[in-house]
mmCIF file of C-alpha atoms in Angstrom:
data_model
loop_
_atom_site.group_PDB
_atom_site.id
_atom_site.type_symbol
_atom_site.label_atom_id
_atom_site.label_comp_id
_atom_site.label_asym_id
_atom_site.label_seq_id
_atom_site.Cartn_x
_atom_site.Cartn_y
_atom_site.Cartn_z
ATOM 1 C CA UNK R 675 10.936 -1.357 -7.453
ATOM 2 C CA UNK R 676 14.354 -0.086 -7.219
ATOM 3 C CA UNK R 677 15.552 0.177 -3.900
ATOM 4 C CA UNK R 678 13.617 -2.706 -2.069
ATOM 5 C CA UNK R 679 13.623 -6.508 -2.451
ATOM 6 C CA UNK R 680 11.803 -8.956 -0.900
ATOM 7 C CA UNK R 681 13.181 -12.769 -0.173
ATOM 8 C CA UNK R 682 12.286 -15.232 -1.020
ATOM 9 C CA UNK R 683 9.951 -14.321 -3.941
ATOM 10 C CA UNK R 684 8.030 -17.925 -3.494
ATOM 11 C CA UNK R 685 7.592 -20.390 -0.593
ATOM 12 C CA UNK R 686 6.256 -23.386 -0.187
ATOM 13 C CA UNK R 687 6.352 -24.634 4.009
ATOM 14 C CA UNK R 688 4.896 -26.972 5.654
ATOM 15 C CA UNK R 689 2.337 -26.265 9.034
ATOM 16 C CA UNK R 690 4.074 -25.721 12.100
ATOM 17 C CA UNK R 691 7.351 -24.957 11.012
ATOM 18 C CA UNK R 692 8.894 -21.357 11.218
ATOM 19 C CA UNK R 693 9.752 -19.112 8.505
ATOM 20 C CA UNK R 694 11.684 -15.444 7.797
ATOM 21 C CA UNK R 695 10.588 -13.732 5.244
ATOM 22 C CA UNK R 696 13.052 -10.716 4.297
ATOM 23 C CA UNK R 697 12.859 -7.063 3.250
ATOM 24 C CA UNK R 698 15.707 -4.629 2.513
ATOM 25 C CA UNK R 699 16.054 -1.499 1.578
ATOM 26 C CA UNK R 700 19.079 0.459 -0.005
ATOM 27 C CA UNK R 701 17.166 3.620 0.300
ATOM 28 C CA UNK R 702 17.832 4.350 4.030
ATOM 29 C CA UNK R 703 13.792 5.517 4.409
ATOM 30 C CA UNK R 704 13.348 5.267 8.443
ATOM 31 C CA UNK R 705 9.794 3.786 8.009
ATOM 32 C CA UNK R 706 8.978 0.190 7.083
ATOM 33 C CA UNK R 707 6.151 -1.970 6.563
ATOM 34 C CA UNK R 708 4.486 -5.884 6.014
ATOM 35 C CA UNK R 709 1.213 -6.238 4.740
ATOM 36 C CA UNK R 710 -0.562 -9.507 3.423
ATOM 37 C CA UNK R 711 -2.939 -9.223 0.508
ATOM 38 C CA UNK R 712 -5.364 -12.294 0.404
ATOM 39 C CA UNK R 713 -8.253 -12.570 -2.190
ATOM 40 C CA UNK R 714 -11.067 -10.365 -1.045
ATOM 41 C CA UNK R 715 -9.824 -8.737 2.000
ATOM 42 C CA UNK R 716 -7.082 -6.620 0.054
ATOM 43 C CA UNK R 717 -4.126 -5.158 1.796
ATOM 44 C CA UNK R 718 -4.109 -5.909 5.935
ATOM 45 C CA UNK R 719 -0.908 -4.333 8.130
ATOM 46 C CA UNK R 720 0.582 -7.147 9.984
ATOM 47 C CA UNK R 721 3.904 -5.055 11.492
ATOM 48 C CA UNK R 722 5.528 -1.725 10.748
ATOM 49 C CA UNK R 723 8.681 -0.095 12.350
ATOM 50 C CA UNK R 724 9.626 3.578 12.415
ATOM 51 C CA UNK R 725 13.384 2.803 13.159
ATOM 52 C CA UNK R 726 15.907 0.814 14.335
ATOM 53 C CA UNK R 727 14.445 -1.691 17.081
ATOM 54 C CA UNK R 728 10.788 0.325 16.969
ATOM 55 C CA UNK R 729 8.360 -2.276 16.032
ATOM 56 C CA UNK R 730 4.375 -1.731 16.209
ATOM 57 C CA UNK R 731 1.526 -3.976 15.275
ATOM 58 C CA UNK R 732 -1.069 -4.163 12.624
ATOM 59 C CA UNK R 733 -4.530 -4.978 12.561
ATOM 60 C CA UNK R 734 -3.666 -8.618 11.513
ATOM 61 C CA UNK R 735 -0.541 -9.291 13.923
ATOM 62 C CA UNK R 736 -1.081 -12.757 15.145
ATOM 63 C CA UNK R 737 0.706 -15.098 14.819
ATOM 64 C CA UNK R 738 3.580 -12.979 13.406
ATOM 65 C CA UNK R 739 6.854 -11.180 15.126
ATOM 66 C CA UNK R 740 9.044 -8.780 13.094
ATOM 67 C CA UNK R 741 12.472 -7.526 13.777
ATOM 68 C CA UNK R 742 14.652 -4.406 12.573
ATOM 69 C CA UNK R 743 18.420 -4.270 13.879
ATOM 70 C CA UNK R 744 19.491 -2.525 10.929
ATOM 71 C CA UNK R 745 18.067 0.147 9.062
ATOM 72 C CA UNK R 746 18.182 -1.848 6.042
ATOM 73 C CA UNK R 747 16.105 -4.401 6.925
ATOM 74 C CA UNK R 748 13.206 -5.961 8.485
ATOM 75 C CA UNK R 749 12.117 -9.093 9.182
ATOM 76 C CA UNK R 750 8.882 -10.874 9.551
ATOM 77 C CA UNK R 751 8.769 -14.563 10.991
ATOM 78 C CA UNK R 752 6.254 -16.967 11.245
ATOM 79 C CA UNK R 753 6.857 -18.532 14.563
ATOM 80 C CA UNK R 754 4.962 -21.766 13.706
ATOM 81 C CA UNK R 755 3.101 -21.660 9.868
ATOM 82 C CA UNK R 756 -0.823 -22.263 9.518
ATOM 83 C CA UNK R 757 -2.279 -22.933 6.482
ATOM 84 C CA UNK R 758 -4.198 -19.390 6.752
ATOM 85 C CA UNK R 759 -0.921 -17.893 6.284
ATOM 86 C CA UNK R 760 -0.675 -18.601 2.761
ATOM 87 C CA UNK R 761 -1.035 -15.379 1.593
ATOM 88 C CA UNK R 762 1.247 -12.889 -0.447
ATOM 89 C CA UNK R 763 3.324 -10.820 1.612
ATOM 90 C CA UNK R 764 4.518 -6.938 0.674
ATOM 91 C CA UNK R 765 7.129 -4.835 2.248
ATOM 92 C CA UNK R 766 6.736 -1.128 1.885
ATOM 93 C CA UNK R 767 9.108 1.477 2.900
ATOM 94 C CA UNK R 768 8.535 5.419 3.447
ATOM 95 C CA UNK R 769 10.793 8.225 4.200
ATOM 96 C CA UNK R 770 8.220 9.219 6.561
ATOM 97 C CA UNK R 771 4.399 10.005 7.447
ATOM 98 C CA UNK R 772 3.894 12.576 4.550
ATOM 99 C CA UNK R 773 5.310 11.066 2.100
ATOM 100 C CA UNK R 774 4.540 7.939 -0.558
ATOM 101 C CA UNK R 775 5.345 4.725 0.347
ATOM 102 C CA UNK R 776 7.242 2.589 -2.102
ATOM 103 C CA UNK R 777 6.299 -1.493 -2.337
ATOM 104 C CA UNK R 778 8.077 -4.648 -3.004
ATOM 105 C CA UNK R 779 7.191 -7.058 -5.687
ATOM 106 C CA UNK R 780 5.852 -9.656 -2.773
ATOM 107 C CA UNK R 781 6.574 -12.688 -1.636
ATOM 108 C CA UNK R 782 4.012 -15.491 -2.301
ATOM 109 C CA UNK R 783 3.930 -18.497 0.785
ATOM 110 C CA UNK R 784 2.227 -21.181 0.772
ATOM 111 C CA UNK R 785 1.725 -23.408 3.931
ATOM 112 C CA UNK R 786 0.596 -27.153 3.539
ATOM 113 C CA UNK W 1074 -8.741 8.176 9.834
ATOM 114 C CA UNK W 1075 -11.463 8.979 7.764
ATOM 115 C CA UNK W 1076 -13.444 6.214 6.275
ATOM 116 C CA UNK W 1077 -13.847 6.424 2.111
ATOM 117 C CA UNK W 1078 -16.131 4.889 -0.553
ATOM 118 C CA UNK W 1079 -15.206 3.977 -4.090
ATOM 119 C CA UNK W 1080 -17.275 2.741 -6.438
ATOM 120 C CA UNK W 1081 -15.842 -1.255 -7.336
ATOM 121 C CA UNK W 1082 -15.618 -1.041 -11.000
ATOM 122 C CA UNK W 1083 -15.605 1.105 -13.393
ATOM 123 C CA UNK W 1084 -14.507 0.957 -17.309
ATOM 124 C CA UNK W 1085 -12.790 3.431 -19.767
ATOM 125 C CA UNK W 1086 -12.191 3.790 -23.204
ATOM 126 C CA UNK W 1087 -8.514 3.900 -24.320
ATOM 127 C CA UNK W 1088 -6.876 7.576 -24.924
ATOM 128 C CA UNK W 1089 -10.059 8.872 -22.925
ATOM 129 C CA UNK W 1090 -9.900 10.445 -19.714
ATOM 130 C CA UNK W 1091 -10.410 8.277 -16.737
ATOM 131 C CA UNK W 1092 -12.120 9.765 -13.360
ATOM 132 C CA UNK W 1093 -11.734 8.104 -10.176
ATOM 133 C CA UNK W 1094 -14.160 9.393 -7.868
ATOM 134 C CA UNK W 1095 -13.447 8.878 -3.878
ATOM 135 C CA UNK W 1096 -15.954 9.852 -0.663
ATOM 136 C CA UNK W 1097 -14.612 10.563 1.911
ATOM 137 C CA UNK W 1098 -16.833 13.069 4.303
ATOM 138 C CA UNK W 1099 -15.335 12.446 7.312
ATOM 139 C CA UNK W 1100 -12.360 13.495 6.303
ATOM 140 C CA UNK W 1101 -10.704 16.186 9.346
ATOM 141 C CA UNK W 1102 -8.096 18.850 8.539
ATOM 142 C CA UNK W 1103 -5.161 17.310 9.196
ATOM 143 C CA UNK W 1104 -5.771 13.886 6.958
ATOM 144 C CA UNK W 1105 -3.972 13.723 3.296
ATOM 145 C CA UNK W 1106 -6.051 12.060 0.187
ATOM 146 C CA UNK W 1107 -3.525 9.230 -1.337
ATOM 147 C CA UNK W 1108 -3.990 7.342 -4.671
ATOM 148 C CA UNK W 1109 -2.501 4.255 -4.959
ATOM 149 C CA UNK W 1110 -2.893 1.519 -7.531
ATOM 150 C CA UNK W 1111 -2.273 -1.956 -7.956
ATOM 151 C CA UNK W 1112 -1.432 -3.559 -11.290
ATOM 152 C CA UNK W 1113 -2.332 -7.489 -11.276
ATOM 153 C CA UNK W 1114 -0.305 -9.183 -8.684
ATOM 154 C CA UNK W 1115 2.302 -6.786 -8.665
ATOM 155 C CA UNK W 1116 3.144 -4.197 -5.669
ATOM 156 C CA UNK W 1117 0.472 -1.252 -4.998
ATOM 157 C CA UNK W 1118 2.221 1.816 -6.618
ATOM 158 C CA UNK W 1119 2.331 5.557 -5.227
ATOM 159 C CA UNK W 1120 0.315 7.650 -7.591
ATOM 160 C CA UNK W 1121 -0.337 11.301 -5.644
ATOM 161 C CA UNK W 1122 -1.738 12.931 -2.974
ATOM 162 C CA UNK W 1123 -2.979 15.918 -1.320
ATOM 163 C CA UNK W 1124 -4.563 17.903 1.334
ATOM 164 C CA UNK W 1125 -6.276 20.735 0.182
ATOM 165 C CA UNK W 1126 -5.445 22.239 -2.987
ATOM 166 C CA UNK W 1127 -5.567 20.059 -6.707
ATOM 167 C CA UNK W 1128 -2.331 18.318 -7.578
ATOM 168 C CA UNK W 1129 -0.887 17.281 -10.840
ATOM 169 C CA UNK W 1130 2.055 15.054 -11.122
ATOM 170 C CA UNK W 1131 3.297 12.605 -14.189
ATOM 171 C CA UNK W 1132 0.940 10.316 -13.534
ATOM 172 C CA UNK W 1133 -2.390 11.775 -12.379
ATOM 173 C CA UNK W 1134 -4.058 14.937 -11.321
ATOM 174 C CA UNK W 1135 -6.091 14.828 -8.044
ATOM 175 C CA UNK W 1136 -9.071 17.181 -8.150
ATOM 176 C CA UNK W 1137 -10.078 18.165 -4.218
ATOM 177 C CA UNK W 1138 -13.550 19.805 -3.288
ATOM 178 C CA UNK W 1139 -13.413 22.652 -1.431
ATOM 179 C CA UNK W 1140 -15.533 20.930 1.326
ATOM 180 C CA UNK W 1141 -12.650 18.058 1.084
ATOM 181 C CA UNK W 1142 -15.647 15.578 1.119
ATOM 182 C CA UNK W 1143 -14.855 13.719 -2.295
ATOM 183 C CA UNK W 1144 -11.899 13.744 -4.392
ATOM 184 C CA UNK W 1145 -11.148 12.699 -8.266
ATOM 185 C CA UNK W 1146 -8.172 10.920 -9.257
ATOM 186 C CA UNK W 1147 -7.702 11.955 -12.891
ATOM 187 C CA UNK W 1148 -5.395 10.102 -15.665
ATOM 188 C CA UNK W 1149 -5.444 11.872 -18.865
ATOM 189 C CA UNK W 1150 -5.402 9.543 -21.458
ATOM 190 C CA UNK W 1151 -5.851 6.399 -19.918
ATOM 191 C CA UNK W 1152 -3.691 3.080 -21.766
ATOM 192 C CA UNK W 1153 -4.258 -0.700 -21.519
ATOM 193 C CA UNK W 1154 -1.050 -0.992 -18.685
ATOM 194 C CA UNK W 1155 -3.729 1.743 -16.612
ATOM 195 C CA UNK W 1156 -5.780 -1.403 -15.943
ATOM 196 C CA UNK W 1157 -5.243 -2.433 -12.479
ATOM 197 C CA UNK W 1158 -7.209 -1.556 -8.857
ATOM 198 C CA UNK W 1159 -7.234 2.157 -7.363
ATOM 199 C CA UNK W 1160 -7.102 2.747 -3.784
ATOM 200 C CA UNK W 1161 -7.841 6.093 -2.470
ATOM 201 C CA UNK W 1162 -7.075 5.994 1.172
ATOM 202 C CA UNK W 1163 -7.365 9.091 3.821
ATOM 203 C CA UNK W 1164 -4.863 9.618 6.604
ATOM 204 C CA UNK W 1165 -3.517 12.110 9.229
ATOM 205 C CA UNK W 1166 -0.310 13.099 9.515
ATOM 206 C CA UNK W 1167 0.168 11.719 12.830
ATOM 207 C CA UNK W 1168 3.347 10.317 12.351
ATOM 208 C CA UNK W 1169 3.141 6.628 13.826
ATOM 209 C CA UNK W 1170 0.322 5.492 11.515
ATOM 210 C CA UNK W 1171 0.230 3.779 8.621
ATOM 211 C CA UNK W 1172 -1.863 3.615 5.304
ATOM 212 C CA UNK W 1173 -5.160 1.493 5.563
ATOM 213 C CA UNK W 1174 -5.864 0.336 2.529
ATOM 214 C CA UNK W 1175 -9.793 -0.242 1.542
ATOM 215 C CA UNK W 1176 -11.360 -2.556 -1.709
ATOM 216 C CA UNK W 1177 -10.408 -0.531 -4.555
ATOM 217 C CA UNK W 1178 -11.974 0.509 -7.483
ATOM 218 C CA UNK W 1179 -11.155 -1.708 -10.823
ATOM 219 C CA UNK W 1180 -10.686 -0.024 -13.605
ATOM 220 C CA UNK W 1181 -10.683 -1.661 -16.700
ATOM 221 C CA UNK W 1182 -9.601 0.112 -19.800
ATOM 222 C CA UNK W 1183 -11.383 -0.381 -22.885
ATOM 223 C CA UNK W 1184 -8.766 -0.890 -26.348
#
């Protein structure tokens, strides 16, 4: 969708390394989001920030940090990748609790 | 926020009418109905939502009961590219939370 992009779209890592995986917006909506999709659980929050430097976890945060110094974007690292990582990643962004929330086209990772 | 139940599959012939029904009886007073759908592997996508009364926008209508128990997402005259999974998902507007989304119904249009 206009206005957000996700990098990189595709990822191949290896266990145990780290990785940043990238979303940024050009649409300056306050509210962000990561989610992982995996087959058969569906969409699971890892992270989501309502501003600069306001961070709060998801139901699946382990294992994961995010960061957001800039409106624009927010980060999500994988301190040290497991395999059960591999999963696709979405960003979403919102301009705030009432209204839609707008997704990226994903990033897929795979960690072997 | 309110828990909801979608049946997982459901089919539809092309140029029909295709109604998405959604449970959600525990919804409270202050939680929104959102439609959301997912097309393949590409990025869930915003459809509508609502609170109380019916809403109608390019894309859908969403039919509320008056008890706010069940809603209907409603696309007129469904196409092939409506294939994909439908979420309905029910949330407050609390401010710090963030959409939940459940399994989906799959609806597959017929040609």
């Amino acid at each position: 969708d206009a206005g957000i992009t996700q990098s990189p779209r595709h990822k191949v890592t290896e266990t145990g390394t780290p990785v940043t995986l990238r979303c940024h917006q050009t649409e300056n909506h306050r509210y962000m989001y990561w989610y992982r999709q995996d087959p058969g659980h569906g969409l699971r929050l890892i992270h989501y920030s309502y501003g600069v430097k306001d961070t709060d976890k998801g139901e699946v945060s382990d294992g994961y940090s995010v960061s957001r110094s800039k409106t624009e974007d927010f980060l999500l690292t994988l301190e040290s990748a497991t395999s059960s990582q591999t999963s696709v990643y979405f960003c979403a962004i919102s301009e705030g609790s009432n209204y839609g929330y707008t997704f990226g086209s994903g990033t897929r990772l795979t960690v072997v | 926020d309110a828990k909801t139940t979608q049946p997982p599959s459901m089919d539809c012939a092309e140029g029909r009418a295709a109604n998405l029904p959604c449970n959600h009886s525990t919804i409270s007073g202050n939680e929104y109905v959102y439609w959301y759908r997912q097309i393949h592997s590409q990025g869930p996508q915003y459809i509508i939502h609502g609170l109380k009364n019916n809403e109608t926008n390019e894309m859908a209508s969403l039919i509320i009961t008056e008890d706010r128990k069940s809603s209907t997402l409603i696309l007129p005259h469904a196409t092939l590219r409506d294939t994909a999974v439908y979420y309905c998902i029910v949330r407050g507007d609390t401010g710090r939370r963030a959409l939940t989304f459940g399994s989906g119904t799959r609806l597959q249009v017929q040609p």
